[in-house]
Each structure stands twice: as C-alpha cells, then as structure tokens.
Amino acid sequence: IMAVKGQFAGLTNISGTISQSDEVVVNDVSTGHTDKVLAAHLSSVRKITALGQGNATLTVAQAGIVVVSNTSTMTLTLPAAAVSTGLEYTFVKATSDAAAITVDGNASETINGSANFASADAQYDTFTIVSNGTTWYITHKIIA
C-alpha cells in the first residue's frame, strides 16, 4: 500500500511505483476524508462538490463533479488555467428552475474561445470543462 498525499481532484506528491492491483490511500485534504482505491481505478475517482445559491469562485480542490442547485442565475468563476492543467469540472444543474448557470474563465481566460459559457438553464443540463494550462475547453455537454 502506498500513501498518496494531495488532493482528490489533482493527485499530487505521488512517489514510487505502483501497479494496477495496488491499493492507494487517497486523502481529500479539503474534507479530511480518507479512502482506499485500487490504482487501476484512480482515473474514476471524482470528487463531488454541491453548490447552492450565489456566485462563487471555484478552487482547484473542487475539480470533479459540481452539482449546482440554483433557483436564480449565478456565475461560477474557474480558477486560473495555469494552475489547473488537466483538471476537469463536470457541472450538473440539479434544479428545475429556469435559472442559468454561467461559467466564466479566470480574468481574461476563455472557454472554447468565448468569455464564458452560459447555456445551462434546464434541469440535468451537464457539461465538462478541462484546462490545457492556458485556456478552457468544453469536452462534453448535454444541454436541453
């Protein structure tokens, strides 16, 4: 067993060699939750963050699945792309209210070449955004 120190969303500080059948101890530093995961399943470990009302600036530690239960329009600002290389945020609108979720890049960063993405306004609208270290790209979306 190898201990992995770091964050669920961006496993960091890994040392040594592990095989697919090794168990890895994963510690989510933002919540203190610890779990064991087979190394073969590390790519499927996804942190879930629940957001309610109000605008918010996301952190690197919140990468993973972001469930948004908003009843009024809100803007979520992504962290800087430079510190988020390879991280994905999958947004799911959980409420039936026709209140849009706008996701905005940090400072002047873009999402698919636009200043923001504001098309999630129906229940279960889902989209995934990933950083390449410079900008953000939508890699998947299901918008009603």
CSV table of C-alpha atoms in Angstrom, one decimal:
chain,number,residue,atom,x,y,z
A,1,ILE,CA,0.0,0.0,0.0
A,2,MET,CA,1.3,3.4,-0.9
A,3,ALA,CA,0.1,6.6,0.8
A,4,VAL,CA,-0.8,9.4,-1.6
A,5,LYS,CA,-0.7,12.9,-0.2
A,6,GLY,CA,-2.6,15.6,-2.0
A,7,GLN,CA,-6.0,16.4,-3.4
A,8,PHE,CA,-8.7,14.1,-4.8
A,9,ALA,CA,-9.1,16.2,-7.9
A,10,GLY,CA,-5.4,16.6,-8.8
A,11,LEU,CA,-3.5,13.8,-7.1
A,12,THR,CA,-0.1,15.3,-6.2
A,13,ASN,CA,3.0,14.3,-4.4
A,14,ILE,CA,3.0,10.7,-5.6
A,15,SER,CA,6.3,8.9,-5.3
A,16,GLY,CA,7.4,5.4,-6.1
A,17,THR,CA,6.0,2.9,-8.5
A,18,ILE,CA,2.6,1.3,-8.2
A,19,SER,CA,0.9,-1.5,-10.1
A,20,GLN,CA,-2.7,-1.6,-11.2
A,21,SER,CA,-3.5,-4.1,-8.4
A,22,ASP,CA,-2.0,-1.9,-5.6
A,23,GLU,CA,-4.3,-0.2,-3.1
A,24,VAL,CA,-3.7,3.6,-2.8
A,25,VAL,CA,-4.8,5.6,0.2
A,26,VAL,CA,-6.4,8.8,-1.0
A,27,ASN,CA,-6.8,11.7,1.4
A,28,ASP,CA,-9.1,14.6,0.4
A,29,VAL,CA,-7.4,17.5,2.2
A,30,SER,CA,-10.4,19.8,1.8
A,31,THR,CA,-12.7,17.5,3.9
A,32,GLY,CA,-10.2,15.2,5.7
A,33,HIS,CA,-11.9,12.1,4.1
A,34,THR,CA,-9.6,9.2,3.5
A,35,ASP,CA,-10.4,6.2,1.4
A,36,LYS,CA,-8.6,3.2,-0.3
A,37,VAL,CA,-8.8,2.9,-4.1
A,38,LEU,CA,-7.2,0.3,-6.4
A,39,ALA,CA,-4.6,2.0,-8.6
A,40,ALA,CA,-6.5,0.7,-11.6
A,41,HIS,CA,-9.5,2.9,-10.6
A,42,LEU,CA,-7.7,6.2,-9.8
A,43,SER,CA,-8.9,7.7,-13.1
A,44,SER,CA,-12.5,7.2,-12.0
A,45,VAL,CA,-12.1,8.9,-8.6
A,46,ARG,CA,-14.2,12.0,-8.8
A,47,LYS,CA,-14.8,14.5,-6.0
A,48,ILE,CA,-18.4,15.8,-5.8
A,49,THR,CA,-19.0,19.4,-4.8
A,50,ALA,CA,-22.5,20.7,-4.1
A,51,LEU,CA,-23.2,24.4,-4.6
A,52,GLY,CA,-26.4,26.2,-3.7
A,53,GLN,CA,-27.2,29.9,-4.3
A,54,GLY,CA,-24.9,32.8,-5.2
A,55,ASN,CA,-21.9,33.4,-7.4
A,56,ALA,CA,-18.7,31.5,-6.5
A,57,THR,CA,-15.1,31.2,-7.5
A,58,LEU,CA,-14.2,27.6,-7.8
A,59,THR,CA,-10.9,26.2,-6.4
A,60,VAL,CA,-8.6,23.5,-7.8
A,61,ALA,CA,-9.7,21.3,-4.9
A,62,GLN,CA,-13.3,21.4,-6.3
A,63,ALA,CA,-12.3,19.8,-9.6
A,64,GLY,CA,-14.5,16.9,-10.3
A,65,ILE,CA,-18.3,16.9,-10.4
A,66,VAL,CA,-20.0,20.2,-9.4
A,67,VAL,CA,-23.7,19.8,-8.6
A,68,VAL,CA,-25.5,23.1,-8.8
A,69,SER,CA,-28.8,23.6,-7.1
A,70,ASN,CA,-29.6,27.2,-8.1
A,71,THR,CA,-33.0,28.9,-8.2
A,72,SER,CA,-31.7,32.1,-9.6
A,73,THR,CA,-29.0,32.9,-12.1
A,74,MET,CA,-25.4,32.5,-10.9
A,75,THR,CA,-21.9,32.9,-12.2
A,76,LEU,CA,-19.1,30.4,-11.3
A,77,THR,CA,-15.6,31.6,-12.0
A,78,LEU,CA,-13.0,29.0,-12.8
A,79,PRO,CA,-9.5,29.0,-11.2
A,80,ALA,CA,-6.6,30.1,-13.3
A,81,ALA,CA,-6.0,27.7,-16.2
A,82,ALA,CA,-2.2,27.7,-15.5
A,83,VAL,CA,-2.7,26.0,-12.1
A,84,SER,CA,-5.5,23.7,-13.4
A,85,THR,CA,-3.7,21.9,-16.3
A,86,GLY,CA,-5.6,18.7,-17.0
A,87,LEU,CA,-8.3,19.2,-14.4
A,88,GLU,CA,-11.9,18.7,-15.3
A,89,TYR,CA,-15.1,20.2,-13.9
A,90,THR,CA,-18.3,18.5,-14.8
A,91,PHE,CA,-21.3,20.7,-14.0
A,92,VAL,CA,-24.8,19.3,-13.4
A,93,LYS,CA,-27.8,21.6,-12.9
A,94,ALA,CA,-29.9,19.9,-10.3
A,95,THR,CA,-32.9,22.1,-10.1
A,96,SER,CA,-35.8,22.6,-12.5
A,97,ASP,CA,-35.8,26.4,-12.2
A,98,ALA,CA,-35.1,28.1,-15.5
A,99,ALA,CA,-32.1,30.0,-13.9
A,100,ALA,CA,-28.9,29.9,-15.9
A,101,ILE,CA,-25.5,28.9,-14.7
A,102,THR,CA,-22.8,30.9,-16.3
A,103,VAL,CA,-19.2,29.6,-16.0
A,104,ASP,CA,-16.6,32.2,-16.5
A,105,GLY,CA,-12.9,31.9,-17.2
A,106,ASN,CA,-10.5,33.4,-14.7
A,107,ALA,CA,-9.6,37.0,-15.6
A,108,SER,CA,-9.4,37.1,-19.5
A,109,GLU,CA,-9.2,33.4,-20.0
A,110,THR,CA,-11.7,31.9,-22.4
A,111,ILE,CA,-13.9,28.8,-22.7
A,112,ASN,CA,-14.0,27.5,-26.2
A,113,GLY,CA,-12.8,30.9,-27.4
A,114,SER,CA,-15.6,32.8,-25.6
A,115,ALA,CA,-15.5,34.8,-22.4
A,116,ASN,CA,-17.9,32.4,-20.7
A,117,PHE,CA,-20.4,29.5,-21.1
A,118,ALA,CA,-24.0,30.4,-20.2
A,119,SER,CA,-26.2,27.7,-21.7
A,120,ALA,CA,-27.0,25.6,-18.7
A,121,ASP,CA,-30.5,26.6,-17.6
A,122,ALA,CA,-32.6,23.4,-17.6
A,123,GLN,CA,-32.6,20.6,-15.0
A,124,TYR,CA,-29.9,18.0,-15.7
A,125,ASP,CA,-28.0,20.1,-18.2
A,126,THR,CA,-24.5,18.8,-17.9
A,127,PHE,CA,-21.2,19.9,-19.3
A,128,THR,CA,-17.5,19.2,-18.7
A,129,ILE,CA,-14.7,21.8,-18.9
A,130,VAL,CA,-11.0,21.0,-18.9
A,131,SER,CA,-7.9,23.2,-18.8
A,132,ASN,CA,-4.9,22.8,-21.1
A,133,GLY,CA,-2.9,25.2,-18.9
A,134,THR,CA,-3.7,28.3,-20.9
A,135,THR,CA,-7.4,28.2,-21.6
A,136,TRP,CA,-10.5,26.1,-21.0
A,137,TYR,CA,-12.3,23.7,-23.4
A,138,ILE,CA,-15.7,22.1,-23.2
A,139,THR,CA,-15.1,18.4,-23.9
A,140,HIS,CA,-18.7,17.2,-23.4
A,141,LYS,CA,-22.1,18.7,-23.0
A,142,ILE,CA,-25.8,17.7,-22.8
A,143,ILE,CA,-27.9,20.8,-22.9
A,144,ALA,CA,-31.7,20.6,-23.2
